């Protein structure tokens, strides 16, 4: 009992608990891999274990939450918008601590976006901050929206995309059927299709995403979120193929065509393919992607036969059959 009292007294001050958290993160942010709540630590306060795990004692959680909200309400947003260093530093500390406790705090995420926009926080550091937060809060709609905004500002390359898919997969493992994480992955796919002018990159990304999602479905036969993403992948391939064939016909797609303005990743990508200097490569990409449609369906049917009674698989097979059967020859 005496040992428990000693640990509680080490974390009785709201200000101290708050300062321990933000200081630990700022000092070790580049090395941190995750954070979590623990029953207790040796010191009774917030600690960084093995240089990469941010451990927050349960006794300190409510104290940090109260102090973080107090600090958050004291932020002068006009100074943050101007990029004042002291105001931005205070906003960074308050928002990070708030999000450690409540990762769906919309106002805190908005302030963090302002920190990036004013130039005080770099995109790469903000990207890493979300990675650490998601290890504790993988199902935060506001957090995934913020991460998508950050990623959409970064320069796209295959190495970054592979890392992003790997991170998503690891987070999805924390919480099966993570709708918010899989929605983010779908938004990332659409972003790449719409905003990437390189058929080679798009083709490589879709193939990598298809391979990773195939593996996921094989080990998560009750998780419809991953299956829904596979359907989105196949629909995107179908749309690209269909629109590219149209662009090679008598009426090639133009930027001003009403059809081009449809909210369709495949349509937009087909325009990119049609006007790209890589026209021949675009056709090769479509040829490489087309077989993935039947591969996805074969996998789904095989899993359905091996694992009967899974409603998610039954729905997945039905959805893929509709998509594949309506695909252009």
PDB file of C-alpha atoms in Angstrom:
ATOM      1  CA  UNK A   1       0.000   0.000   0.000  1.00  0.00           C
ATOM      2  CA  UNK A   2       2.864   2.373   0.857  1.00  0.00           C
ATOM      3  CA  UNK A   3       4.431   1.817  -2.586  1.00  0.00           C
ATOM      4  CA  UNK A   4       1.127   2.637  -4.294  1.00  0.00           C
ATOM      5  CA  UNK A   5       0.778   5.849  -2.251  1.00  0.00           C
ATOM      6  CA  UNK A   6       4.308   6.885  -3.218  1.00  0.00           C
ATOM      7  CA  UNK A   7       3.546   6.448  -6.910  1.00  0.00           C
ATOM      8  CA  UNK A   8       0.292   8.382  -6.603  1.00  0.00           C
ATOM      9  CA  UNK A   9       2.024  11.298  -4.893  1.00  0.00           C
ATOM     10  CA  UNK A  10       4.550  11.427  -7.740  1.00  0.00           C
ATOM     11  CA  UNK A  11       1.780  12.383 -10.122  1.00  0.00           C
ATOM     12  CA  UNK A  12      -0.602  14.498  -8.013  1.00  0.00           C
ATOM     13  CA  UNK A  13       0.122  17.776  -9.799  1.00  0.00           C
ATOM     14  CA  UNK A  14      -1.758  18.399 -13.040  1.00  0.00           C
ATOM     15  CA  UNK A  15       0.960  20.737 -14.242  1.00  0.00           C
ATOM     16  CA  UNK A  16       3.689  18.226 -13.480  1.00  0.00           C
ATOM     17  CA  UNK A  17       1.927  15.374 -15.259  1.00  0.00           C
ATOM     18  CA  UNK A  18       1.254  17.582 -18.260  1.00  0.00           C
ATOM     19  CA  UNK A  19       4.857  18.789 -18.398  1.00  0.00           C
ATOM     20  CA  UNK A  20       6.234  15.266 -18.084  1.00  0.00           C
ATOM     21  CA  UNK A  21       4.198  14.182 -21.105  1.00  0.00           C
ATOM     22  CA  UNK A  22       5.042  17.038 -23.458  1.00  0.00           C
ATOM     23  CA  UNK A  23       8.705  17.103 -22.417  1.00  0.00           C
ATOM     24  CA  UNK A  24       9.068  13.365 -22.976  1.00  0.00           C
ATOM     25  CA  UNK A  25       7.513  13.626 -26.428  1.00  0.00           C
ATOM     26  CA  UNK A  26       9.559  16.648 -27.509  1.00  0.00           C
ATOM     27  CA  UNK A  27      12.807  15.077 -26.288  1.00  0.00           C
ATOM     28  CA  UNK A  28      12.255  11.641 -27.847  1.00  0.00           C
ATOM     29  CA  UNK A  29       9.795  12.376 -30.666  1.00  0.00           C
ATOM     30  CA  UNK A  30      12.027  11.154 -33.489  1.00  0.00           C
ATOM     31  CA  UNK A  31      12.639   7.803 -31.792  1.00  0.00           C
ATOM     32  CA  UNK A  32       9.145   7.209 -30.427  1.00  0.00           C
ATOM     33  CA  UNK A  33       7.236   4.320 -31.991  1.00  0.00           C
ATOM     34  CA  UNK A  34       4.140   4.175 -29.809  1.00  0.00           C
ATOM     35  CA  UNK A  35       2.409   5.361 -26.668  1.00  0.00           C
ATOM     36  CA  UNK A  36       0.059   3.759 -24.219  1.00  0.00           C
ATOM     37  CA  UNK A  37      -1.486   3.797 -20.766  1.00  0.00           C
ATOM     38  CA  UNK A  38       0.162   1.566 -18.174  1.00  0.00           C
ATOM     39  CA  UNK A  39      -0.856   0.650 -14.594  1.00  0.00           C
ATOM     40  CA  UNK A  40       2.259   2.325 -13.201  1.00  0.00           C
ATOM     41  CA  UNK A  41       5.872   3.212 -13.915  1.00  0.00           C
ATOM     42  CA  UNK A  42       8.964   3.063 -11.722  1.00  0.00           C
ATOM     43  CA  UNK A  43       8.902   6.824 -11.188  1.00  0.00           C
ATOM     44  CA  UNK A  44       5.144   7.086 -10.931  1.00  0.00           C
ATOM     45  CA  UNK A  45       5.102   9.599 -13.775  1.00  0.00           C
ATOM     46  CA  UNK A  46       5.299   9.601 -17.561  1.00  0.00           C
ATOM     47  CA  UNK A  47       8.335   7.719 -18.852  1.00  0.00           C
ATOM     48  CA  UNK A  48       9.940   6.762 -22.150  1.00  0.00           C
ATOM     49  CA  UNK A  49      10.828   3.090 -22.039  1.00  0.00           C
ATOM     50  CA  UNK A  50      13.677   1.671 -24.122  1.00  0.00           C
ATOM     51  CA  UNK A  51      13.898   5.049 -25.810  1.00  0.00           C
ATOM     52  CA  UNK A  52      10.855   4.463 -28.011  1.00  0.00           C
ATOM     53  CA  UNK A  53       7.753   3.627 -25.930  1.00  0.00           C
ATOM     54  CA  UNK A  54       5.892   6.502 -24.252  1.00  0.00           C
ATOM     55  CA  UNK A  55       4.289   5.095 -21.081  1.00  0.00           C
ATOM     56  CA  UNK A  56       1.576   7.087 -19.289  1.00  0.00           C
ATOM     57  CA  UNK A  57       0.456   5.854 -15.854  1.00  0.00           C
ATOM     58  CA  UNK A  58      -3.309   5.530 -15.512  1.00  0.00           C
ATOM     59  CA  UNK A  59      -3.257   7.795 -12.455  1.00  0.00           C
ATOM     60  CA  UNK A  60      -1.835  10.588 -14.600  1.00  0.00           C
ATOM     61  CA  UNK A  61      -4.375  10.322 -17.437  1.00  0.00           C
ATOM     62  CA  UNK A  62      -7.193  12.410 -15.875  1.00  0.00           C
ATOM     63  CA  UNK A  63      -4.695  14.948 -14.562  1.00  0.00           C
ATOM     64  CA  UNK A  64      -3.159  15.411 -18.005  1.00  0.00           C
ATOM     65  CA  UNK A  65      -6.612  15.686 -19.552  1.00  0.00           C
ATOM     66  CA  UNK A  66      -7.719  18.458 -17.204  1.00  0.00           C
ATOM     67  CA  UNK A  67      -4.522  20.479 -17.597  1.00  0.00           C
ATOM     68  CA  UNK A  68      -4.437  19.990 -21.370  1.00  0.00           C
ATOM     69  CA  UNK A  69      -7.956  21.390 -21.778  1.00  0.00           C
ATOM     70  CA  UNK A  70      -7.052  24.315 -19.545  1.00  0.00           C
ATOM     71  CA  UNK A  71      -4.004  25.041 -21.701  1.00  0.00           C
ATOM     72  CA  UNK A  72      -6.035  24.553 -24.880  1.00  0.00           C
ATOM     73  CA  UNK A  73      -8.618  27.190 -23.949  1.00  0.00           C
ATOM     74  CA  UNK A  74      -5.817  29.672 -23.195  1.00  0.00           C
ATOM     75  CA  UNK A  75      -4.348  29.497 -26.712  1.00  0.00           C
ATOM     76  CA  UNK A  76      -4.305  32.795 -28.606  1.00  0.00           C
ATOM     77  CA  UNK A  77      -5.273  31.643 -32.108  1.00  0.00           C
ATOM     78  CA  UNK A  78      -4.491  35.014 -33.683  1.00  0.00           C
ATOM     79  CA  UNK A  79      -0.865  34.674 -32.592  1.00  0.00           C
ATOM     80  CA  UNK A  80      -0.750  31.072 -33.764  1.00  0.00           C
ATOM     81  CA  UNK A  81      -2.025  32.142 -37.181  1.00  0.00           C
ATOM     82  CA  UNK A  82       0.785  34.702 -37.355  1.00  0.00           C
ATOM     83  CA  UNK A  83       3.321  32.011 -36.531  1.00  0.00           C
ATOM     84  CA  UNK A  84       4.409  33.462 -33.177  1.00  0.00           C
ATOM     85  CA  UNK A  85       6.940  30.984 -31.835  1.00  0.00           C
ATOM     86  CA  UNK A  86       5.883  31.076 -28.170  1.00  0.00           C
ATOM     87  CA  UNK A  87       2.186  30.823 -29.025  1.00  0.00           C
ATOM     88  CA  UNK A  88       2.807  27.975 -31.469  1.00  0.00           C
ATOM     89  CA  UNK A  89       4.922  26.069 -28.963  1.00  0.00           C
ATOM     90  CA  UNK A  90       2.176  26.391 -26.348  1.00  0.00           C
ATOM     91  CA  UNK A  91      -0.429  25.292 -28.891  1.00  0.00           C
ATOM     92  CA  UNK A  92       1.702  22.291 -29.853  1.00  0.00           C
ATOM     93  CA  UNK A  93       1.998  21.150 -26.243  1.00  0.00           C
ATOM     94  CA  UNK A  94      -1.669  21.665 -25.431  1.00  0.00           C
ATOM     95  CA  UNK A  95      -3.003  19.984 -28.556  1.00  0.00           C
ATOM     96  CA  UNK A  96      -0.671  17.000 -28.314  1.00  0.00           C
ATOM     97  CA  UNK A  97      -1.579  16.370 -24.682  1.00  0.00           C
ATOM     98  CA  UNK A  98      -5.274  16.766 -25.472  1.00  0.00           C
ATOM     99  CA  UNK A  99      -5.091  14.280 -28.335  1.00  0.00           C
ATOM    100  CA  UNK A 100      -3.220  11.743 -26.219  1.00  0.00           C
ATOM    101  CA  UNK A 101      -6.317  11.653 -24.006  1.00  0.00           C
ATOM    102  CA  UNK A 102      -9.020  12.319 -26.632  1.00  0.00           C
ATOM    103  CA  UNK A 103      -7.931  11.782 -30.236  1.00  0.00           C
ATOM    104  CA  UNK A 104     -11.328  12.863 -31.573  1.00  0.00           C
ATOM    105  CA  UNK A 105     -10.974  16.425 -30.294  1.00  0.00           C
ATOM    106  CA  UNK A 106     -11.844  18.322 -33.470  1.00  0.00           C
ATOM    107  CA  UNK A 107     -10.645  21.730 -32.268  1.00  0.00           C
ATOM    108  CA  UNK A 108      -7.232  20.356 -31.291  1.00  0.00           C
ATOM    109  CA  UNK A 109      -6.750  18.866 -34.772  1.00  0.00           C
ATOM    110  CA  UNK A 110      -7.751  22.183 -36.378  1.00  0.00           C
ATOM    111  CA  UNK A 111      -5.101  23.984 -34.352  1.00  0.00           C
ATOM    112  CA  UNK A 112      -2.508  21.411 -35.367  1.00  0.00           C
ATOM    113  CA  UNK A 113      -3.406  22.041 -39.014  1.00  0.00           C
ATOM    114  CA  UNK A 114      -2.791  25.740 -38.405  1.00  0.00           C
ATOM    115  CA  UNK A 115       0.628  24.934 -36.916  1.00  0.00           C
ATOM    116  CA  UNK A 116       1.562  23.238 -40.185  1.00  0.00           C
ATOM    117  CA  UNK A 117       0.068  25.936 -42.399  1.00  0.00           C
ATOM    118  CA  UNK A 118       1.906  28.753 -40.634  1.00  0.00           C
ATOM    119  CA  UNK A 119       5.191  26.892 -41.052  1.00  0.00           C
ATOM    120  CA  UNK A 120       5.911  26.225 -37.381  1.00  0.00           C
ATOM    121  CA  UNK A 121       5.460  22.434 -37.711  1.00  0.00           C
ATOM    122  CA  UNK A 122       6.836  20.492 -40.664  1.00  0.00           C
ATOM    123  CA  UNK A 123       4.711  18.030 -42.588  1.00  0.00           C
ATOM    124  CA  UNK A 124       7.094  15.171 -41.836  1.00  0.00           C
ATOM    125  CA  UNK A 125       6.996  15.803 -38.073  1.00  0.00           C
ATOM    126  CA  UNK A 126       3.215  16.095 -38.114  1.00  0.00           C
ATOM    127  CA  UNK A 127       2.996  12.861 -40.072  1.00  0.00           C
ATOM    128  CA  UNK A 128       5.103  11.121 -37.436  1.00  0.00           C
ATOM    129  CA  UNK A 129       3.013  12.608 -34.617  1.00  0.00           C
ATOM    130  CA  UNK A 130      -0.139  11.035 -36.039  1.00  0.00           C
ATOM    131  CA  UNK A 131       1.677   7.711 -36.355  1.00  0.00           C
ATOM    132  CA  UNK A 132       2.489   7.753 -32.639  1.00  0.00           C
ATOM    133  CA  UNK A 133      -1.019   8.838 -31.625  1.00  0.00           C
ATOM    134  CA  UNK A 134      -2.671   6.133 -33.721  1.00  0.00           C
ATOM    135  CA  UNK A 135      -0.892   3.394 -31.792  1.00  0.00           C
ATOM    136  CA  UNK A 136      -3.132   4.328 -28.853  1.00  0.00           C
ATOM    137  CA  UNK A 137      -6.145   5.697 -30.763  1.00  0.00           C
ATOM    138  CA  UNK A 138      -6.459   3.794 -34.073  1.00  0.00           C
ATOM    139  CA  UNK A 139     -10.171   4.565 -34.502  1.00  0.00           C
ATOM    140  CA  UNK A 140     -10.231   8.347 -34.624  1.00  0.00           C
ATOM    141  CA  UNK A 141     -12.152   9.863 -37.527  1.00  0.00           C
ATOM    142  CA  UNK A 142     -10.701  13.341 -36.971  1.00  0.00           C
ATOM    143  CA  UNK A 143      -7.183  11.924 -36.740  1.00  0.00           C
ATOM    144  CA  UNK A 144      -7.420   9.986 -39.998  1.00  0.00           C
ATOM    145  CA  UNK A 145      -8.844  13.048 -41.760  1.00  0.00           C
ATOM    146  CA  UNK A 146      -5.893  15.074 -40.485  1.00  0.00           C
ATOM    147  CA  UNK A 147      -3.386  12.464 -41.592  1.00  0.00           C
ATOM    148  CA  UNK A 148      -4.925  12.391 -45.057  1.00  0.00           C
ATOM    149  CA  UNK A 149      -4.564  16.171 -45.295  1.00  0.00           C
ATOM    150  CA  UNK A 150      -0.899  15.888 -44.283  1.00  0.00           C
ATOM    151  CA  UNK A 151      -0.158  13.083 -46.766  1.00  0.00           C
ATOM    152  CA  UNK A 152      -1.946  14.962 -49.562  1.00  0.00           C
ATOM    153  CA  UNK A 153       0.560  17.800 -49.082  1.00  0.00           C
ATOM    154  CA  UNK A 154       3.602  15.523 -49.327  1.00  0.00           C
ATOM    155  CA  UNK A 155       5.447  14.681 -52.513  1.00  0.00           C
ATOM    156  CA  UNK A 156       4.262  11.302 -53.749  1.00  0.00           C
ATOM    157  CA  UNK A 157       6.747   8.515 -54.431  1.00  0.00           C
ATOM    158  CA  UNK A 158       6.511   4.755 -54.257  1.00  0.00           C
ATOM    159  CA  UNK A 159       8.683   4.404 -51.164  1.00  0.00           C
ATOM    160  CA  UNK A 160       6.407   6.741 -49.231  1.00  0.00           C
ATOM    161  CA  UNK A 161       3.288   4.941 -50.459  1.00  0.00           C
ATOM    162  CA  UNK A 162       4.637   1.508 -49.502  1.00  0.00           C
ATOM    163  CA  UNK A 163       5.446   2.806 -46.012  1.00  0.00           C
ATOM    164  CA  UNK A 164       1.968   4.331 -45.735  1.00  0.00           C
ATOM    165  CA  UNK A 165       0.247   1.063 -46.665  1.00  0.00           C
ATOM    166  CA  UNK A 166       2.450  -0.840 -44.208  1.00  0.00           C
ATOM    167  CA  UNK A 167       1.579   1.612 -41.451  1.00  0.00           C
ATOM    168  CA  UNK A 168      -2.113   1.334 -42.226  1.00  0.00           C
ATOM    169  CA  UNK A 169      -1.944  -2.458 -42.054  1.00  0.00           C
ATOM    170  CA  UNK A 170      -0.204  -2.353 -38.669  1.00  0.00           C
ATOM    171  CA  UNK A 171      -2.819   0.038 -37.263  1.00  0.00           C
ATOM    172  CA  UNK A 172      -5.674  -2.055 -38.653  1.00  0.00           C
ATOM    173  CA  UNK A 173      -4.242  -4.984 -36.698  1.00  0.00           C
ATOM    174  CA  UNK A 174      -4.721  -3.071 -33.442  1.00  0.00           C
ATOM    175  CA  UNK A 175      -8.434  -2.770 -34.094  1.00  0.00           C
ATOM    176  CA  UNK A 176     -10.038  -5.292 -36.486  1.00  0.00           C
ATOM    177  CA  UNK A 177     -12.843  -3.943 -38.674  1.00  0.00           C
ATOM    178  CA  UNK A 178     -11.399  -0.452 -38.340  1.00  0.00           C
ATOM    179  CA  UNK A 179     -13.766   1.459 -40.621  1.00  0.00           C
ATOM    180  CA  UNK A 180     -11.913   4.759 -40.236  1.00  0.00           C
ATOM    181  CA  UNK A 181      -8.535   3.287 -41.150  1.00  0.00           C
ATOM    182  CA  UNK A 182      -9.898   1.511 -44.240  1.00  0.00           C
ATOM    183  CA  UNK A 183     -11.778   4.649 -45.308  1.00  0.00           C
ATOM    184  CA  UNK A 184      -8.456   6.461 -45.164  1.00  0.00           C
ATOM    185  CA  UNK A 185      -6.854   3.793 -47.338  1.00  0.00           C
ATOM    186  CA  UNK A 186      -9.630   4.200 -49.892  1.00  0.00           C
ATOM    187  CA  UNK A 187      -9.176   7.969 -49.894  1.00  0.00           C
ATOM    188  CA  UNK A 188      -5.443   7.471 -50.397  1.00  0.00           C
ATOM    189  CA  UNK A 189      -6.126   5.250 -53.412  1.00  0.00           C
ATOM    190  CA  UNK A 190      -8.430   7.833 -54.961  1.00  0.00           C
ATOM    191  CA  UNK A 191      -5.907  10.584 -54.255  1.00  0.00           C
ATOM    192  CA  UNK A 192      -3.182   8.682 -56.081  1.00  0.00           C
ATOM    193  CA  UNK A 193      -5.467   7.948 -59.028  1.00  0.00           C
ATOM    194  CA  UNK A 194      -6.618  11.536 -59.399  1.00  0.00           C
ATOM    195  CA  UNK A 195      -3.437  13.458 -58.635  1.00  0.00           C
ATOM    196  CA  UNK A 196      -0.636  11.296 -60.019  1.00  0.00           C
ATOM    197  CA  UNK A 197       0.397  11.927 -63.598  1.00  0.00           C
ATOM    198  CA  UNK A 198       2.551   8.824 -63.925  1.00  0.00           C
ATOM    199  CA  UNK A 199       0.849   5.635 -65.168  1.00  0.00           C
ATOM    200  CA  UNK A 200       3.872   3.644 -64.003  1.00  0.00           C
ATOM    201  CA  UNK A 201       3.514   4.852 -60.431  1.00  0.00           C
ATOM    202  CA  UNK A 202      -0.242   4.298 -60.414  1.00  0.00           C
ATOM    203  CA  UNK A 203       0.164   0.795 -61.790  1.00  0.00           C
ATOM    204  CA  UNK A 204       2.832  -0.117 -59.254  1.00  0.00           C
ATOM    205  CA  UNK A 205       0.792   1.311 -56.387  1.00  0.00           C
ATOM    206  CA  UNK A 206      -2.384  -0.571 -57.327  1.00  0.00           C
ATOM    207  CA  UNK A 207      -0.439  -3.824 -57.694  1.00  0.00           C
ATOM    208  CA  UNK A 208       1.187  -3.359 -54.293  1.00  0.00           C
ATOM    209  CA  UNK A 209      -2.114  -2.414 -52.645  1.00  0.00           C
ATOM    210  CA  UNK A 210      -3.827  -5.389 -54.286  1.00  0.00           C
ATOM    211  CA  UNK A 211      -1.162  -7.798 -53.021  1.00  0.00           C
ATOM    212  CA  UNK A 212      -1.302  -6.413 -49.482  1.00  0.00           C
ATOM    213  CA  UNK A 213      -5.106  -6.375 -49.367  1.00  0.00           C
ATOM    214  CA  UNK A 214      -5.238  -9.938 -50.722  1.00  0.00           C
ATOM    215  CA  UNK A 215      -2.997 -11.088 -47.885  1.00  0.00           C
ATOM    216  CA  UNK A 216      -5.119  -9.207 -45.360  1.00  0.00           C
ATOM    217  CA  UNK A 217      -8.373 -10.796 -46.515  1.00  0.00           C
ATOM    218  CA  UNK A 218      -6.837 -14.277 -46.318  1.00  0.00           C
ATOM    219  CA  UNK A 219      -6.197 -13.794 -42.588  1.00  0.00           C
ATOM    220  CA  UNK A 220      -9.287 -11.716 -41.734  1.00  0.00           C
ATOM    221  CA  UNK A 221     -12.207 -13.569 -43.301  1.00  0.00           C
ATOM    222  CA  UNK A 222     -14.785 -11.799 -41.119  1.00  0.00           C
ATOM    223  CA  UNK A 223     -13.463  -8.269 -41.685  1.00  0.00           C
ATOM    224  CA  UNK A 224     -15.632  -6.691 -44.359  1.00  0.00           C
ATOM    225  CA  UNK A 225     -13.717  -3.390 -44.234  1.00  0.00           C
ATOM    226  CA  UNK A 226     -10.744  -4.934 -46.023  1.00  0.00           C
ATOM    227  CA  UNK A 227     -13.020  -6.671 -48.503  1.00  0.00           C
ATOM    228  CA  UNK A 228     -14.762  -3.389 -49.248  1.00  0.00           C
ATOM    229  CA  UNK A 229     -11.374  -1.867 -50.056  1.00  0.00           C
ATOM    230  CA  UNK A 230     -10.637  -4.728 -52.449  1.00  0.00           C
ATOM    231  CA  UNK A 231     -13.912  -3.961 -54.209  1.00  0.00           C
ATOM    232  CA  UNK A 232     -12.834  -0.326 -54.519  1.00  0.00           C
ATOM    233  CA  UNK A 233      -9.543  -1.449 -56.035  1.00  0.00           C
ATOM    234  CA  UNK A 234     -11.298  -3.589 -58.628  1.00  0.00           C
ATOM    235  CA  UNK A 235     -13.805  -0.839 -59.413  1.00  0.00           C
ATOM    236  CA  UNK A 236     -10.914   1.572 -59.987  1.00  0.00           C
ATOM    237  CA  UNK A 237      -9.204  -0.866 -62.342  1.00  0.00           C
ATOM    238  CA  UNK A 238     -12.456  -1.374 -64.201  1.00  0.00           C
ATOM    239  CA  UNK A 239     -13.032   2.387 -64.520  1.00  0.00           C
ATOM    240  CA  UNK A 240      -9.512   2.986 -65.808  1.00  0.00           C
ATOM    241  CA  UNK A 241      -9.856   0.219 -68.385  1.00  0.00           C
ATOM    242  CA  UNK A 242     -13.279   1.378 -69.538  1.00  0.00           C
ATOM    243  CA  UNK A 243     -12.358   5.040 -69.877  1.00  0.00           C
ATOM    244  CA  UNK A 244      -9.051   4.326 -71.594  1.00  0.00           C
ATOM    245  CA  UNK A 245     -10.880   2.271 -74.190  1.00  0.00           C
ATOM    246  CA  UNK A 246     -13.243   5.217 -74.703  1.00  0.00           C
ATOM    247  CA  UNK A 247     -10.319   7.586 -75.087  1.00  0.00           C
ATOM    248  CA  UNK A 248      -8.899   5.384 -77.840  1.00  0.00           C
ATOM    249  CA  UNK A 249     -12.160   5.467 -79.807  1.00  0.00           C
ATOM    250  CA  UNK A 250     -13.579   8.024 -82.159  1.00  0.00           C
ATOM    251  CA  UNK A 251     -14.241  10.576 -79.401  1.00  0.00           C
ATOM    252  CA  UNK A 252     -11.129  10.900 -77.246  1.00  0.00           C
ATOM    253  CA  UNK A 253     -11.536  12.403 -73.803  1.00  0.00           C
ATOM    254  CA  UNK A 254     -10.838  16.093 -73.424  1.00  0.00           C
ATOM    255  CA  UNK A 255     -10.348  18.195 -70.301  1.00  0.00           C
ATOM    256  CA  UNK A 256     -13.578  20.069 -70.874  1.00  0.00           C
ATOM    257  CA  UNK A 257     -15.806  17.086 -71.590  1.00  0.00           C
ATOM    258  CA  UNK A 258     -18.730  16.724 -69.199  1.00  0.00           C
ATOM    259  CA  UNK A 259     -17.917  13.029 -68.825  1.00  0.00           C
ATOM    260  CA  UNK A 260     -14.428  13.841 -67.621  1.00  0.00           C
ATOM    261  CA  UNK A 261     -15.797  15.974 -64.816  1.00  0.00           C
ATOM    262  CA  UNK A 262     -17.560  13.026 -63.198  1.00  0.00           C
ATOM    263  CA  UNK A 263     -16.441  12.226 -59.662  1.00  0.00           C
ATOM    264  CA  UNK A 264     -14.681   9.057 -60.760  1.00  0.00           C
ATOM    265  CA  UNK A 265     -11.034   8.224 -60.019  1.00  0.00           C
ATOM    266  CA  UNK A 266     -10.932   5.975 -63.058  1.00  0.00           C
ATOM    267  CA  UNK A 267     -12.295   8.686 -65.352  1.00  0.00           C
ATOM    268  CA  UNK A 268      -9.765  11.246 -64.151  1.00  0.00           C
ATOM    269  CA  UNK A 269      -6.916   8.781 -64.383  1.00  0.00           C
ATOM    270  CA  UNK A 270      -7.956   7.815 -67.913  1.00  0.00           C
ATOM    271  CA  UNK A 271      -7.568  11.442 -68.945  1.00  0.00           C
ATOM    272  CA  UNK A 272      -4.102  11.478 -67.427  1.00  0.00           C
ATOM    273  CA  UNK A 273      -3.253   8.285 -69.292  1.00  0.00           C
ATOM    274  CA  UNK A 274      -4.680   9.597 -72.565  1.00  0.00           C
ATOM    275  CA  UNK A 275      -2.761  12.889 -72.518  1.00  0.00           C
ATOM    276  CA  UNK A 276       0.344  11.571 -70.810  1.00  0.00           C
ATOM    277  CA  UNK A 277       3.642  11.225 -72.616  1.00  0.00           C
ATOM    278  CA  UNK A 278       3.516   7.615 -71.377  1.00  0.00           C
ATOM    279  CA  UNK A 279       0.571   6.595 -73.563  1.00  0.00           C
ATOM    280  CA  UNK A 280       2.124   3.264 -74.497  1.00  0.00           C
ATOM    281  CA  UNK A 281       3.054   2.621 -70.888  1.00  0.00           C
ATOM    282  CA  UNK A 282      -0.534   3.436 -69.893  1.00  0.00           C
ATOM    283  CA  UNK A 283      -1.854   0.669 -72.126  1.00  0.00           C
ATOM    284  CA  UNK A 284       0.693  -1.750 -70.654  1.00  0.00           C
ATOM    285  CA  UNK A 285      -0.436  -0.805 -67.159  1.00  0.00           C
ATOM    286  CA  UNK A 286      -4.066  -1.498 -67.948  1.00  0.00           C
ATOM    287  CA  UNK A 287      -3.064  -4.883 -69.391  1.00  0.00           C
ATOM    288  CA  UNK A 288      -1.205  -5.695 -66.170  1.00  0.00           C
ATOM    289  CA  UNK A 289      -4.068  -4.600 -63.944  1.00  0.00           C
ATOM    290  CA  UNK A 290      -6.915  -6.310 -65.805  1.00  0.00           C
ATOM    291  CA  UNK A 291      -6.150  -9.881 -64.566  1.00  0.00           C
ATOM    292  CA  UNK A 292      -6.387  -8.683 -60.963  1.00  0.00           C
ATOM    293  CA  UNK A 293     -10.157  -8.568 -61.314  1.00  0.00           C
ATOM    294  CA  UNK A 294     -10.524 -12.314 -61.862  1.00  0.00           C
ATOM    295  CA  UNK A 295      -7.784 -13.038 -59.316  1.00  0.00           C
ATOM    296  CA  UNK A 296      -9.741 -11.201 -56.639  1.00  0.00           C
ATOM    297  CA  UNK A 297     -12.911 -13.086 -57.487  1.00  0.00           C
ATOM    298  CA  UNK A 298     -11.152 -16.466 -57.491  1.00  0.00           C
ATOM    299  CA  UNK A 299      -9.666 -15.748 -54.077  1.00  0.00           C
ATOM    300  CA  UNK A 300     -13.040 -14.711 -52.681  1.00  0.00           C
ATOM    301  CA  UNK A 301     -14.776 -17.840 -54.001  1.00  0.00           C
ATOM    302  CA  UNK A 302     -11.985 -20.050 -52.642  1.00  0.00           C
ATOM    303  CA  UNK A 303     -12.218 -18.475 -49.177  1.00  0.00           C
ATOM    304  CA  UNK A 304     -15.990 -18.777 -49.272  1.00  0.00           C
ATOM    305  CA  UNK A 305     -15.713 -22.532 -49.890  1.00  0.00           C
ATOM    306  CA  UNK A 306     -13.066 -22.963 -47.189  1.00  0.00           C
ATOM    307  CA  UNK A 307     -14.854 -20.860 -44.578  1.00  0.00           C
ATOM    308  CA  UNK A 308     -18.598 -21.408 -45.076  1.00  0.00           C
ATOM    309  CA  UNK A 309     -21.023 -19.374 -43.024  1.00  0.00           C
ATOM    310  CA  UNK A 310     -19.088 -16.098 -43.047  1.00  0.00           C
ATOM    311  CA  UNK A 311     -21.568 -13.459 -44.141  1.00  0.00           C
ATOM    312  CA  UNK A 312     -18.759 -11.029 -44.975  1.00  0.00           C
ATOM    313  CA  UNK A 313     -17.317 -13.451 -47.534  1.00  0.00           C
ATOM    314  CA  UNK A 314     -20.734 -14.127 -49.042  1.00  0.00           C
ATOM    315  CA  UNK A 315     -21.324 -10.408 -49.529  1.00  0.00           C
ATOM    316  CA  UNK A 316     -17.791  -9.969 -50.885  1.00  0.00           C
ATOM    317  CA  UNK A 317     -18.253 -12.669 -53.524  1.00  0.00           C
ATOM    318  CA  UNK A 318     -21.581 -11.190 -54.639  1.00  0.00           C
ATOM    319  CA  UNK A 319     -20.105  -7.689 -54.919  1.00  0.00           C
ATOM    320  CA  UNK A 320     -17.072  -8.851 -56.902  1.00  0.00           C
ATOM    321  CA  UNK A 321     -19.213 -10.909 -59.273  1.00  0.00           C
ATOM    322  CA  UNK A 322     -21.241  -7.804 -60.124  1.00  0.00           C
ATOM    323  CA  UNK A 323     -18.094  -5.738 -60.688  1.00  0.00           C
ATOM    324  CA  UNK A 324     -16.213  -8.309 -62.753  1.00  0.00           C
ATOM    325  CA  UNK A 325     -19.193  -9.293 -64.903  1.00  0.00           C
ATOM    326  CA  UNK A 326     -19.766  -5.668 -65.876  1.00  0.00           C
ATOM    327  CA  UNK A 327     -16.112  -5.124 -66.796  1.00  0.00           C
ATOM    328  CA  UNK A 328     -15.270  -4.337 -70.432  1.00  0.00           C
ATOM    329  CA  UNK A 329     -13.753  -7.095 -72.485  1.00  0.00           C
TER     330      UNK A 329
END
